[in-house]
Amino acid sequence: MAISDFDLVLFGGTGDLAMRKLLPALYARDRARDLLPTARIICIGRDQKSNEDFLQIVEQNSKPHVSSATMDVGVWQRFCGRIQYVSLNAKEPATYQNLVAALRDDPAISRVFYLATPPTLFSMICDNLSQAGLATPNARVVLEKPLGHDLASAKDINAQVGRYFSESQIFRIDHYLGKEAVQNLLALRFGNVLFEPLWRREWISDVQITIAEELGVGGRFDYYDTSGALRDMLQNHLLQLLCIVAMEPPVSNSADSVRDEKLKVLRSLKRFTPSTLAMNVVRGQYRAGHVNGVAVPGYRKEEDANPDSRTETFVAVKAEIDTWRWAGVPFYLRTGKRMADQLAEIVVRFKSVPHSIFAQNSSNTPNCLVIRLQPDEGLHMNLMAKTPGDGMRLKPVELELDFREKFKTPRMEAYERLLLDVLRGQLTLFMRSDELEAAWEWVEPILTHWEQEESDPIPYSAGTWGPAAASALIGRDGLQWREEALPEV
């Protein structure tokens, strides 16, 4: 679908997200000639500076995030020619006239307002856009996470932004949904007949979804300490991945058809009670340890840290879905910082064969489908095969599909795909308001329980897979996390 002419306005245009992700993603699509020659990028900042001074900042802070393999001096110059800096104070309505003067007055040109700002500014910016006459039917607004701190604040954001923009104009970003491997998960499920008969409780033992990071909080302690792993990762990224794994086949790939099915999953998640919380939720916080052989400090010893912080840097949850398809199948979700490896993957483990005809000393590892999202995107299928030689001994083998190796064409980064969809007005990969609120409804009892508890998160050493309690969580069901179940080499 072709992209029409647009003015893309980046609130927070001098910030880290714009420099590291958004401008490099837009450069990549300019290089691919997806953008019309007249399309423009308007970067908003509070400071008074000339366009030339701002382009120097882009040169210093954004250009290094473009890979050398894709850097073309001519294209970069053309791309920088699209950029215009506008000084504006998001809290002062009068300064929005600077933006009015910069925008083209043509209803055929799409206007996209990307709010790469703290969510506390969302309502104020939308209000001031409306007062300036910019909240028009051809406008779209993009909201970056965190989309609320709890259910009440999420509802408030939805209501405030919804005063000025219809649901079809609001794009709530979750960059995990823009990853190539997530798109391939949709293709795997709904483009192949092979898995559909097996994608249910009769044949699947359990599902594990892991997003693990080797990094700590870095210089973001103030932000992270008010968020924590549950708000930062589980409420959005992990639950969205769970929805794609568990949802029923939509009637089409249209935005609302897909989002209707994801919403049904969120509303079918079994709600926690105080007793089930204690059994099915683990929270941890990293202490000092070693990551890749390098000594790293504990969370409470990070730069500008609160030495008494009770914020979780790790969370593991056992979730259950009360539907005909998934009744009795546990979904294990976990995420953490300073872990043993950096990876994001979905593991679908199938049940064992009902009766083995092979010798008892043969391995009988259940089949397992692994969808790897990062660092190397691909599919892995574990099967049983006969070992060479005499006798009938079985051994696990792996069928592997590396997307980068199989498809030689250049791959889009997540923000490239999502920005293209925003510019096309395609909403499939963006959360709807009722999805957002349903996700918060499910996690809020966990937050409430933690606030009422007096105990600290369970400590775990940096460079490990988290607290031992996370292994006990899944071990009570006679299962193991994937890295624990892998045979020793």
PDB file of N, CA and C in Angstrom, residues 422-488:
ATOM      1  N   VAL A 422       1.784   3.422  10.430  1.00  0.00           N
ATOM      2  CA  VAL A 422       1.170   4.680  10.862  1.00  0.00           C
ATOM      3  C   VAL A 422       0.922   5.577   9.653  1.00  0.00           C
ATOM      4  N   LEU A 423       1.915   5.692   8.789  1.00  0.00           N
ATOM      5  CA  LEU A 423       1.793   6.573   7.632  1.00  0.00           C
ATOM      6  C   LEU A 423       0.744   6.056   6.648  1.00  0.00           C
ATOM      7  N   ARG A 424       0.507   4.749   6.650  1.00  0.00           N
ATOM      8  CA  ARG A 424      -0.537   4.171   5.785  1.00  0.00           C
ATOM      9  C   ARG A 424      -1.902   4.170   6.460  1.00  0.00           C
ATOM     10  N   GLY A 425      -1.938   4.429   7.757  1.00  0.00           N
ATOM     11  CA  GLY A 425      -3.200   4.362   8.491  1.00  0.00           C
ATOM     12  C   GLY A 425      -3.627   2.939   8.798  1.00  0.00           C
ATOM     13  N   GLN A 426      -2.656   2.011   8.859  1.00  0.00           N
ATOM     14  CA  GLN A 426      -2.949   0.598   9.104  1.00  0.00           C
ATOM     15  C   GLN A 426      -2.789   0.298  10.597  1.00  0.00           C
ATOM     16  N   LEU A 427      -3.882  -0.110  11.267  1.00  0.00           N
ATOM     17  CA  LEU A 427      -3.921  -0.207  12.732  1.00  0.00           C
ATOM     18  C   LEU A 427      -3.687  -1.607  13.298  1.00  0.00           C
ATOM     19  N   THR A 428      -3.485  -2.603  12.457  1.00  0.00           N
ATOM     20  CA  THR A 428      -3.451  -3.993  12.928  1.00  0.00           C
ATOM     21  C   THR A 428      -2.439  -4.214  14.044  1.00  0.00           C
ATOM     22  N   LEU A 429      -1.262  -3.620  13.952  1.00  0.00           N
ATOM     23  CA  LEU A 429      -0.188  -3.872  14.906  1.00  0.00           C
ATOM     24  C   LEU A 429      -0.194  -2.915  16.101  1.00  0.00           C
ATOM     25  N   PHE A 430      -1.305  -2.211  16.301  1.00  0.00           N
ATOM     26  CA  PHE A 430      -1.384  -1.239  17.389  1.00  0.00           C
ATOM     27  C   PHE A 430      -2.544  -1.595  18.317  1.00  0.00           C
ATOM     28  N   MET A 431      -2.341  -1.353  19.614  1.00  0.00           N
ATOM     29  CA  MET A 431      -3.340  -1.710  20.609  1.00  0.00           C
ATOM     30  C   MET A 431      -4.553  -0.790  20.557  1.00  0.00           C
ATOM     31  N   ARG A 432      -5.705  -1.374  20.701  1.00  0.00           N
ATOM     32  CA  ARG A 432      -6.938  -0.619  20.809  1.00  0.00           C
ATOM     33  C   ARG A 432      -7.149  -0.253  22.284  1.00  0.00           C
ATOM     34  N   SER A 433      -7.986   0.728  22.547  1.00  0.00           N
ATOM     35  CA  SER A 433      -8.180   1.188  23.927  1.00  0.00           C
ATOM     36  C   SER A 433      -8.680   0.069  24.836  1.00  0.00           C
ATOM     37  N   ASP A 434      -9.602  -0.763  24.338  1.00  0.00           N
ATOM     38  CA  ASP A 434     -10.129  -1.823  25.198  1.00  0.00           C
ATOM     39  C   ASP A 434      -9.094  -2.914  25.460  1.00  0.00           C
ATOM     40  N   GLU A 435      -8.185  -3.133  24.511  1.00  0.00           N
ATOM     41  CA  GLU A 435      -7.059  -4.059  24.741  1.00  0.00           C
ATOM     42  C   GLU A 435      -6.179  -3.550  25.874  1.00  0.00           C
ATOM     43  N   LEU A 436      -5.812  -2.276  25.785  1.00  0.00           N
ATOM     44  CA  LEU A 436      -4.941  -1.682  26.792  1.00  0.00           C
ATOM     45  C   LEU A 436      -5.560  -1.815  28.180  1.00  0.00           C
ATOM     46  N   GLU A 437      -6.833  -1.504  28.302  1.00  0.00           N
ATOM     47  CA  GLU A 437      -7.482  -1.546  29.607  1.00  0.00           C
ATOM     48  C   GLU A 437      -7.638  -2.977  30.110  1.00  0.00           C
ATOM     49  N   ALA A 438      -7.902  -3.929  29.207  1.00  0.00           N
ATOM     50  CA  ALA A 438      -8.023  -5.333  29.624  1.00  0.00           C
ATOM     51  C   ALA A 438      -6.696  -5.867  30.159  1.00  0.00           C
ATOM     52  N   ALA A 439      -5.580  -5.451  29.545  1.00  0.00           N
ATOM     53  CA  ALA A 439      -4.265  -5.877  30.027  1.00  0.00           C
ATOM     54  C   ALA A 439      -4.000  -5.319  31.423  1.00  0.00           C
ATOM     55  N   TRP A 440      -4.314  -4.046  31.639  1.00  0.00           N
ATOM     56  CA  TRP A 440      -4.128  -3.458  32.958  1.00  0.00           C
ATOM     57  C   TRP A 440      -5.042  -4.116  33.994  1.00  0.00           C
ATOM     58  N   GLU A 441      -6.259  -4.463  33.618  1.00  0.00           N
ATOM     59  CA  GLU A 441      -7.178  -5.119  34.555  1.00  0.00           C
ATOM     60  C   GLU A 441      -6.588  -6.433  35.063  1.00  0.00           C
ATOM     61  N   TRP A 442      -5.887  -7.140  34.180  1.00  0.00           N
ATOM     62  CA  TRP A 442      -5.333  -8.438  34.580  1.00  0.00           C
ATOM     63  C   TRP A 442      -4.124  -8.290  35.500  1.00  0.00           C
ATOM     64  N   VAL A 443      -3.261  -7.288  35.240  1.00  0.00           N
ATOM     65  CA  VAL A 443      -2.044  -7.173  36.050  1.00  0.00           C
ATOM     66  C   VAL A 443      -2.270  -6.365  37.338  1.00  0.00           C
ATOM     67  N   GLU A 444      -3.340  -5.601  37.406  1.00  0.00           N
ATOM     68  CA  GLU A 444      -3.502  -4.716  38.562  1.00  0.00           C
ATOM     69  C   GLU A 444      -3.559  -5.468  39.898  1.00  0.00           C
ATOM     70  N   PRO A 445      -4.202  -6.638  40.002  1.00  0.00           N
ATOM     71  CA  PRO A 445      -4.152  -7.342  41.292  1.00  0.00           C
ATOM     72  C   PRO A 445      -2.733  -7.681  41.734  1.00  0.00           C
ATOM     73  N   ILE A 446      -1.830  -7.914  40.790  1.00  0.00           N
ATOM     74  CA  ILE A 446      -0.431  -8.181  41.144  1.00  0.00           C
ATOM     75  C   ILE A 446       0.186  -6.926  41.757  1.00  0.00           C
ATOM     76  N   LEU A 447      -0.017  -5.790  41.097  1.00  0.00           N
ATOM     77  CA  LEU A 447       0.523  -4.533  41.612  1.00  0.00           C
ATOM     78  C   LEU A 447      -0.023  -4.217  43.002  1.00  0.00           C
ATOM     79  N   THR A 448      -1.321  -4.403  43.174  1.00  0.00           N
ATOM     80  CA  THR A 448      -1.950  -4.129  44.470  1.00  0.00           C
ATOM     81  C   THR A 448      -1.377  -5.025  45.555  1.00  0.00           C
ATOM     82  N   HIS A 449      -1.195  -6.304  45.236  1.00  0.00           N
ATOM     83  CA  HIS A 449      -0.644  -7.269  46.195  1.00  0.00           C
ATOM     84  C   HIS A 449       0.761  -6.858  46.610  1.00  0.00           C
ATOM     85  N   TRP A 450       1.591  -6.467  45.653  1.00  0.00           N
ATOM     86  CA  TRP A 450       2.966  -6.069  45.965  1.00  0.00           C
ATOM     87  C   TRP A 450       2.996  -4.804  46.819  1.00  0.00           C
ATOM     88  N   GLU A 451       2.102  -3.876  46.544  1.00  0.00           N
ATOM     89  CA  GLU A 451       2.068  -2.636  47.324  1.00  0.00           C
ATOM     90  C   GLU A 451       1.682  -2.906  48.772  1.00  0.00           C
ATOM     91  N   GLN A 452       0.852  -3.911  48.983  1.00  0.00           N
ATOM     92  CA  GLN A 452       0.398  -4.234  50.335  1.00  0.00           C
ATOM     93  C   GLN A 452       1.388  -5.115  51.082  1.00  0.00           C
ATOM     94  N   GLU A 453       2.253  -5.808  50.340  1.00  0.00           N
ATOM     95  CA  GLU A 453       3.249  -6.675  50.959  1.00  0.00           C
ATOM     96  C   GLU A 453       4.351  -5.841  51.592  1.00  0.00           C
ATOM     97  N   GLU A 454       4.957  -6.384  52.610  1.00  0.00           N
ATOM     98  CA  GLU A 454       6.092  -5.711  53.236  1.00  0.00           C
ATOM     99  C   GLU A 454       7.415  -6.361  52.852  1.00  0.00           C
ATOM    100  N   SER A 455       7.378  -7.490  52.156  1.00  0.00           N
ATOM    101  CA  SER A 455       8.606  -8.200  51.815  1.00  0.00           C
ATOM    102  C   SER A 455       9.269  -7.595  50.589  1.00  0.00           C
ATOM    103  N   ASP A 456      10.593  -7.742  50.514  1.00  0.00           N
ATOM    104  CA  ASP A 456      11.360  -7.280  49.367  1.00  0.00           C
ATOM    105  C   ASP A 456      11.288  -8.308  48.238  1.00  0.00           C
ATOM    106  N   PRO A 457      11.597  -7.897  47.003  1.00  0.00           N
ATOM    107  CA  PRO A 457      11.735  -8.885  45.927  1.00  0.00           C
ATOM    108  C   PRO A 457      12.835  -9.888  46.270  1.00  0.00           C
ATOM    109  N   ILE A 458      12.731 -11.070  45.718  1.00  0.00           N
ATOM    110  CA  ILE A 458      13.734 -12.110  45.954  1.00  0.00           C
ATOM    111  C   ILE A 458      15.020 -11.727  45.219  1.00  0.00           C
ATOM    112  N   PRO A 459      16.170 -11.697  45.891  1.00  0.00           N
ATOM    113  CA  PRO A 459      17.417 -11.349  45.194  1.00  0.00           C
ATOM    114  C   PRO A 459      17.888 -12.490  44.289  1.00  0.00           C
ATOM    115  N   TYR A 460      18.495 -12.120  43.175  1.00  0.00           N
ATOM    116  CA  TYR A 460      19.156 -13.095  42.302  1.00  0.00           C
ATOM    117  C   TYR A 460      20.445 -12.481  41.789  1.00  0.00           C
ATOM    118  N   SER A 461      21.428 -13.295  41.563  1.00  0.00           N
ATOM    119  CA  SER A 461      22.723 -12.800  41.121  1.00  0.00           C
ATOM    120  C   SER A 461      22.664 -12.393  39.656  1.00  0.00           C
ATOM    121  N   ALA A 462      23.242 -11.249  39.343  1.00  0.00           N
ATOM    122  CA  ALA A 462      23.347 -10.829  37.948  1.00  0.00           C
ATOM    123  C   ALA A 462      24.097 -11.911  37.161  1.00  0.00           C
ATOM    124  N   GLY A 463      23.645 -12.146  35.924  1.00  0.00           N
ATOM    125  CA  GLY A 463      24.266 -13.170  35.090  1.00  0.00           C
ATOM    126  C   GLY A 463      23.650 -14.543  35.231  1.00  0.00           C
ATOM    127  N   THR A 464      22.538 -14.652  35.973  1.00  0.00           N
ATOM    128  CA  THR A 464      21.814 -15.920  36.119  1.00  0.00           C
ATOM    129  C   THR A 464      20.453 -15.791  35.448  1.00  0.00           C
ATOM    130  N   TRP A 465      19.639 -16.843  35.577  1.00  0.00           N
ATOM    131  CA  TRP A 465      18.306 -16.847  34.973  1.00  0.00           C
ATOM    132  C   TRP A 465      17.230 -16.418  35.965  1.00  0.00           C
ATOM    133  N   GLY A 466      17.630 -15.698  37.007  1.00  0.00           N
ATOM    134  CA  GLY A 466      16.641 -15.192  37.945  1.00  0.00           C
ATOM    135  C   GLY A 466      16.579 -16.003  39.209  1.00  0.00           C
ATOM    136  N   PRO A 467      15.636 -15.689  40.097  1.00  0.00           N
ATOM    137  CA  PRO A 467      15.536 -16.390  41.379  1.00  0.00           C
ATOM    138  C   PRO A 467      15.202 -17.875  41.203  1.00  0.00           C
ATOM    139  N   ALA A 468      15.673 -18.671  42.146  1.00  0.00           N
ATOM    140  CA  ALA A 468      15.342 -20.103  42.123  1.00  0.00           C
ATOM    141  C   ALA A 468      13.833 -20.313  42.209  1.00  0.00           C
ATOM    142  N   ALA A 469      13.122 -19.355  42.802  1.00  0.00           N
ATOM    143  CA  ALA A 469      11.667 -19.488  42.913  1.00  0.00           C
ATOM    144  C   ALA A 469      10.991 -19.550  41.549  1.00  0.00           C
ATOM    145  N   ALA A 470      11.630 -18.991  40.512  1.00  0.00           N
ATOM    146  CA  ALA A 470      11.060 -19.065  39.160  1.00  0.00           C
ATOM    147  C   ALA A 470      11.132 -20.489  38.627  1.00  0.00           C
ATOM    148  N   SER A 471      12.205 -21.196  38.966  1.00  0.00           N
ATOM    149  CA  SER A 471      12.299 -22.613  38.588  1.00  0.00           C
ATOM    150  C   SER A 471      11.298 -23.451  39.379  1.00  0.00           C
ATOM    151  N   ALA A 472      11.094 -23.085  40.655  1.00  0.00           N
ATOM    152  CA  ALA A 472      10.112 -23.809  41.469  1.00  0.00           C
ATOM    153  C   ALA A 472       8.697 -23.567  40.946  1.00  0.00           C
ATOM    154  N   LEU A 473       8.440 -22.360  40.431  1.00  0.00           N
ATOM    155  CA  LEU A 473       7.120 -22.030  39.893  1.00  0.00           C
ATOM    156  C   LEU A 473       6.707 -23.006  38.802  1.00  0.00           C
ATOM    157  N   ILE A 474       7.613 -23.258  37.872  1.00  0.00           N
ATOM    158  CA  ILE A 474       7.301 -24.161  36.765  1.00  0.00           C
ATOM    159  C   ILE A 474       7.542 -25.619  37.171  1.00  0.00           C
ATOM    160  N   GLY A 475       8.463 -25.816  38.129  1.00  0.00           N
ATOM    161  CA  GLY A 475       8.782 -27.175  38.570  1.00  0.00           C
ATOM    162  C   GLY A 475       7.631 -27.850  39.288  1.00  0.00           C
ATOM    163  N   ARG A 476       6.760 -27.057  39.939  1.00  0.00           N
ATOM    164  CA  ARG A 476       5.604 -27.648  40.625  1.00  0.00           C
ATOM    165  C   ARG A 476       4.672 -28.366  39.643  1.00  0.00           C
ATOM    166  N   ASP A 477       4.725 -27.979  38.375  1.00  0.00           N
ATOM    167  CA  ASP A 477       3.912 -28.650  37.356  1.00  0.00           C
ATOM    168  C   ASP A 477       4.688 -29.748  36.631  1.00  0.00           C
ATOM    169  N   GLY A 478       5.872 -30.104  37.180  1.00  0.00           N
ATOM    170  CA  GLY A 478       6.682 -31.147  36.568  1.00  0.00           C
ATOM    171  C   GLY A 478       7.359 -30.697  35.286  1.00  0.00           C
ATOM    172  N   LEU A 479       7.594 -29.393  35.138  1.00  0.00           N
ATOM    173  CA  LEU A 479       8.167 -28.837  33.912  1.00  0.00           C
ATOM    174  C   LEU A 479       9.439 -28.065  34.226  1.00  0.00           C
ATOM    175  N   GLN A 480      10.141 -27.642  33.165  1.00  0.00           N
ATOM    176  CA  GLN A 480      11.349 -26.845  33.302  1.00  0.00           C
ATOM    177  C   GLN A 480      11.343 -25.728  32.273  1.00  0.00           C
ATOM    178  N   TRP A 481      12.054 -24.648  32.617  1.00  0.00           N
ATOM    179  CA  TRP A 481      12.310 -23.637  31.604  1.00  0.00           C
ATOM    180  C   TRP A 481      13.181 -24.244  30.515  1.00  0.00           C
ATOM    181  N   ARG A 482      13.091 -23.726  29.326  1.00  0.00           N
ATOM    182  CA  ARG A 482      13.774 -24.338  28.188  1.00  0.00           C
ATOM    183  C   ARG A 482      15.267 -24.520  28.416  1.00  0.00           C
ATOM    184  N   GLU A 483      15.952 -23.495  28.960  1.00  0.00           N
ATOM    185  CA  GLU A 483      17.409 -23.639  29.125  1.00  0.00           C
ATOM    186  C   GLU A 483      17.746 -24.715  30.134  1.00  0.00           C
ATOM    187  N   GLU A 484      16.830 -24.972  31.095  1.00  0.00           N
ATOM    188  CA  GLU A 484      17.084 -26.016  32.088  1.00  0.00           C
ATOM    189  C   GLU A 484      16.823 -27.401  31.510  1.00  0.00           C
ATOM    190  N   ALA A 485      15.941 -27.462  30.491  1.00  0.00           N
ATOM    191  CA  ALA A 485      15.580 -28.756  29.913  1.00  0.00           C
ATOM    192  C   ALA A 485      16.504 -29.183  28.789  1.00  0.00           C
ATOM    193  N   LEU A 486      17.359 -28.257  28.287  1.00  0.00           N
ATOM    194  CA  LEU A 486      18.238 -28.615  27.185  1.00  0.00           C
ATOM    195  C   LEU A 486      19.251 -29.663  27.644  1.00  0.00           C
ATOM    196  N   PRO A 487      19.537 -30.679  26.801  1.00  0.00           N
ATOM    197  CA  PRO A 487      20.527 -31.683  27.176  1.00  0.00           C
ATOM    198  C   PRO A 487      21.913 -31.069  27.254  1.00  0.00           C
ATOM    199  N   GLU A 488      22.714 -31.525  28.186  1.00  0.00           N
ATOM    200  CA  GLU A 488      24.089 -31.032  28.318  1.00  0.00           C
ATOM    201  C   GLU A 488      24.921 -31.504  27.140  1.00  0.00           C
TER     202      GLU A 488
END
